[in-house]
Short mmCIF file of C-alpha atoms in Angstrom, two decimals:
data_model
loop_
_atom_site.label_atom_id
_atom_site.label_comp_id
_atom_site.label_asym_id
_atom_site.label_seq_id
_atom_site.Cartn_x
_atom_site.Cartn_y
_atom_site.Cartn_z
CA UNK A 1 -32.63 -17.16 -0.15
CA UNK A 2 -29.70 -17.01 -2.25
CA UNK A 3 -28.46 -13.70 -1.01
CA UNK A 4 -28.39 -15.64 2.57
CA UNK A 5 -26.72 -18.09 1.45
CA UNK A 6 -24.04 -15.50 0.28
CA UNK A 7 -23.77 -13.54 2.69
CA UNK A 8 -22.93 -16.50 4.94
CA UNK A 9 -20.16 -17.77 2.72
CA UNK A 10 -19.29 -14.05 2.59
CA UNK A 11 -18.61 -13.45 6.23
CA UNK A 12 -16.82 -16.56 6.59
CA UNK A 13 -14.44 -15.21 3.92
CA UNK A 14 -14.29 -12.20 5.33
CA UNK A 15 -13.04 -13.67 8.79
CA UNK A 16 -10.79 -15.63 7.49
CA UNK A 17 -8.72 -12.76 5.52
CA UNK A 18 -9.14 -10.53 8.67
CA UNK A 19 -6.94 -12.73 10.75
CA UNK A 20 -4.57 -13.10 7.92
CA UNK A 21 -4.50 -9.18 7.39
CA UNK A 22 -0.88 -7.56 8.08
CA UNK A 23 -0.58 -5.35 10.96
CA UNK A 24 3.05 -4.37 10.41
CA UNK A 25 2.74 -0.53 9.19
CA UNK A 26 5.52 0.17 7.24
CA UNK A 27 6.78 3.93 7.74
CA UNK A 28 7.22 4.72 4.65
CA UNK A 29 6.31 7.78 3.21
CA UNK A 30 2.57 8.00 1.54
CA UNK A 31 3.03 8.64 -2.74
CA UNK A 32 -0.46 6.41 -4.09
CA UNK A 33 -3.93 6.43 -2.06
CA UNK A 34 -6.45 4.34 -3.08
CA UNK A 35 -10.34 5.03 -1.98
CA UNK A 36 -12.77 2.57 -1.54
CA UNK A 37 -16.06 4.71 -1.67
CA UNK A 38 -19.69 3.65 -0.64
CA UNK A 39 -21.78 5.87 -3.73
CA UNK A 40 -25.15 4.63 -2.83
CA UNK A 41 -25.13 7.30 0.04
CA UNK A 42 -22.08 9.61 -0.60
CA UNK A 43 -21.92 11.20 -3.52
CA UNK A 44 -19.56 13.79 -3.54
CA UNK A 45 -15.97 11.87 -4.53
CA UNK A 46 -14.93 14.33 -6.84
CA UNK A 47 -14.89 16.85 -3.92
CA UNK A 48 -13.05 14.16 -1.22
CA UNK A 49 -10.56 13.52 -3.80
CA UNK A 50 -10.08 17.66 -4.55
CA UNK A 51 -9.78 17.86 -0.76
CA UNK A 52 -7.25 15.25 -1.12
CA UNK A 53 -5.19 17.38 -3.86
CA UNK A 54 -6.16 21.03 -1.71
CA UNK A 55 -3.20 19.51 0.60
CA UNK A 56 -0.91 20.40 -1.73
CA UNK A 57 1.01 17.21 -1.30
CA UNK A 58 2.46 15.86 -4.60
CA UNK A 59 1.04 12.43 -4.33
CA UNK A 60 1.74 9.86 -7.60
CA UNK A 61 -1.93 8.94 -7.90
CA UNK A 62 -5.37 8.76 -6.49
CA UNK A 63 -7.70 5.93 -7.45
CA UNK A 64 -11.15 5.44 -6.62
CA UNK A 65 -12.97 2.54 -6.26
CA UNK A 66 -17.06 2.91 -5.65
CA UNK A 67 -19.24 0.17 -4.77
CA UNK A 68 -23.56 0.64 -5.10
CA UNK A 69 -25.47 -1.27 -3.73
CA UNK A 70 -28.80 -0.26 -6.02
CA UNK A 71 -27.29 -0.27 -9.00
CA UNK A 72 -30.00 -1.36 -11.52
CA UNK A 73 -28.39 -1.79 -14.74
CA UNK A 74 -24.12 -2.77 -15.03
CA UNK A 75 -24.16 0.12 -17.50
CA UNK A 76 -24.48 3.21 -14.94
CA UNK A 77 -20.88 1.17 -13.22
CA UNK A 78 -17.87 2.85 -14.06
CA UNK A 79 -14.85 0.58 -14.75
CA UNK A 80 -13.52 1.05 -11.08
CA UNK A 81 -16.84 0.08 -9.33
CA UNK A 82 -18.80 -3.38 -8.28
CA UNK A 83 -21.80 -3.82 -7.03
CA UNK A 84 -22.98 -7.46 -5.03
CA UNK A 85 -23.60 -8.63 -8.22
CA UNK A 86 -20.05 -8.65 -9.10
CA UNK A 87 -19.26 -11.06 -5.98
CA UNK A 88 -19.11 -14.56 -6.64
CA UNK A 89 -20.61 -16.76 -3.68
CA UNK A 90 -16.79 -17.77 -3.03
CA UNK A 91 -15.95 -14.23 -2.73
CA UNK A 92 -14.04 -13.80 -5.41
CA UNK A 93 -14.82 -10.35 -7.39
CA UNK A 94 -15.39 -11.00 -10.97
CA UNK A 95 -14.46 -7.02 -12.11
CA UNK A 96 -10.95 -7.42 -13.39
CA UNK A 97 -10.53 -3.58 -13.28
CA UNK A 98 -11.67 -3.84 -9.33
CA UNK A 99 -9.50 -6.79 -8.91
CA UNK A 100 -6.37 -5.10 -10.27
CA UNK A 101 -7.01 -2.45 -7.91
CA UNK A 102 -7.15 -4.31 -4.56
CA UNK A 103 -4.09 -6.24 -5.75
CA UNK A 104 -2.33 -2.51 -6.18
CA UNK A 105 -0.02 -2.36 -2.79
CA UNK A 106 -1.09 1.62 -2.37
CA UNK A 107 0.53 3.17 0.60
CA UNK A 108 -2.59 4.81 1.87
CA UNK A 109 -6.06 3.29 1.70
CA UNK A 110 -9.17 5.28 2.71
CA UNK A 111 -11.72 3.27 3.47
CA UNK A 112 -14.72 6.31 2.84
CA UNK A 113 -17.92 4.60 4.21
CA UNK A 114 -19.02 4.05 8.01
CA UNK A 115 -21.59 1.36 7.33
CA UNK A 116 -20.59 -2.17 7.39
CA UNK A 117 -21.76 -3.84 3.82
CA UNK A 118 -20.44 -7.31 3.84
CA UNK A 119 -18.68 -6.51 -0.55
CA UNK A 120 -16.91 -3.48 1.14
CA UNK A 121 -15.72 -5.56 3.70
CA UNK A 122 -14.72 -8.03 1.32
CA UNK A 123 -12.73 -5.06 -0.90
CA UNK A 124 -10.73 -3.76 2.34
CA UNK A 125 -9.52 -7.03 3.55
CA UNK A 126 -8.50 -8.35 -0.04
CA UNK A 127 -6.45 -4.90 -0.42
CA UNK A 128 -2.83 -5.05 -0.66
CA UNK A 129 -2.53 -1.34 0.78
CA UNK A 130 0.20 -0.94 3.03
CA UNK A 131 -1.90 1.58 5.59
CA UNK A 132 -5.86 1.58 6.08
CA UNK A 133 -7.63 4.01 7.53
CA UNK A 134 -11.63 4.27 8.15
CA UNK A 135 -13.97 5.11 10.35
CA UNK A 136 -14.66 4.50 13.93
CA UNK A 137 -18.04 2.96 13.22
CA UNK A 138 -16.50 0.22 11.04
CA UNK A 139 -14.62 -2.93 13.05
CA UNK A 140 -10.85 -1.72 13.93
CA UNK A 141 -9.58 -5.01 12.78
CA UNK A 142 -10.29 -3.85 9.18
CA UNK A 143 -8.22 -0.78 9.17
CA UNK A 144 -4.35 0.42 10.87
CA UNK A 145 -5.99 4.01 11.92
CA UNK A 146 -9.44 4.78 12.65
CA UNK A 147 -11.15 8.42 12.97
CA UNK A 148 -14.51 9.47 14.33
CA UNK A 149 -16.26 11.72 11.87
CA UNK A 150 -19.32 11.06 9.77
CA UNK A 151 -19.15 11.07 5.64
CA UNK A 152 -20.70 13.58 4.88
CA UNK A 153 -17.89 15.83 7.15
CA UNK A 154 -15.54 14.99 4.42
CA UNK A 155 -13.41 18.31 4.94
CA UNK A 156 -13.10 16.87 8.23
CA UNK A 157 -12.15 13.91 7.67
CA UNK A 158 -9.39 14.93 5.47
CA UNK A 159 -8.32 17.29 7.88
CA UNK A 160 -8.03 14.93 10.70
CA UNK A 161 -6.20 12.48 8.59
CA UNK A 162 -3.62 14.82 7.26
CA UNK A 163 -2.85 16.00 10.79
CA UNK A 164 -2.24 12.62 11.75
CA UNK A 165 -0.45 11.33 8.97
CA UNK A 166 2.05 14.07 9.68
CA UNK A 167 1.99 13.49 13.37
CA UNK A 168 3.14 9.58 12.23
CA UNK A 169 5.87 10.53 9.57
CA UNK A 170 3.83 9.44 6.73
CA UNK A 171 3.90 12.92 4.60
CA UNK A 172 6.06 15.83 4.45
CA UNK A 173 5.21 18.77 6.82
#
């Protein structure tokens, strides 16, 4: 009953920071990505961030952020990951680590997951990242750039981003 209840108050939240969400896209020239990853079905991060780095682009930083949702014990979370337990029923994330990193205005943020989980939600719409991309199966309002690809095509992925980050002027060719 009481996960109802939050997930209501959730989506309401949610709404509400969607239509405040900027859609100016600065064109400015990509140096941090953040990664907001969904590791109770992809598992492989270390490889989509190496893919990341393969590009050869001398990016300032990578951060991940990784949200399970069957996490058992707060233990097994690393310092940059929530679960729903971390979510209070006002939507406010109680993980200062997590917090600090949706407050970080990254120039990129991937949005790794294509299912629509009401605490990722939450994360991508509380972001301060300057450009979001995600998947197509995930609400366009969430994200600047969208691209059809499943996650577990993660070479893919990156390759379809990279090509169209350079298409828009957002990394060196």
């Amino acid at each position: 009953m009481f996960s109802i209840i939050k997930s209501f108050f959730l989506r309401k939240i949610i709404n509400k920071k969607v239509l405040e969400l900027n859609t100016d896209v600065p064109n400015e020239k990509i140096k941090m990505i953040g990664i907001i990853v969904d590791t109770t079905y992809f598992f492989d991060t270390e490889k989509l961030v190496s893919e990341i780095k393969s590009k050869n682009i001398p990016f300032k930083d990578i951060k991940v952020l990784s949200y399970n949702d069957k996490v058992k014990h707060k233990d097994s979370l690393t310092p940059l990951s929530y679960s729903i337990k971390d979510i209070s029923i006002n939507g406010e994330i109680k993980v200062i680590e997590v917090n600090d990193f949706l407050n970080y205005p990254f120039d990129l943020l991937i949005s790794y997951f294509d299912e629509e989980k009401l605490p990722l939600l939450l994360a991508v719409s509380s972001s301060k990242a300057k450009f979001k991309v995600g998947f197509s199966k995930i609400d366009f309002k969430f994200n600047h750039f969208i691209i059809d690809s499943d996650t577990k095509e993660y070479i893919n992925f990156i390759s379809e981003l990279f090509k169209y980050l350079k298409i828009l002027n957002k990394i060196e060719a």
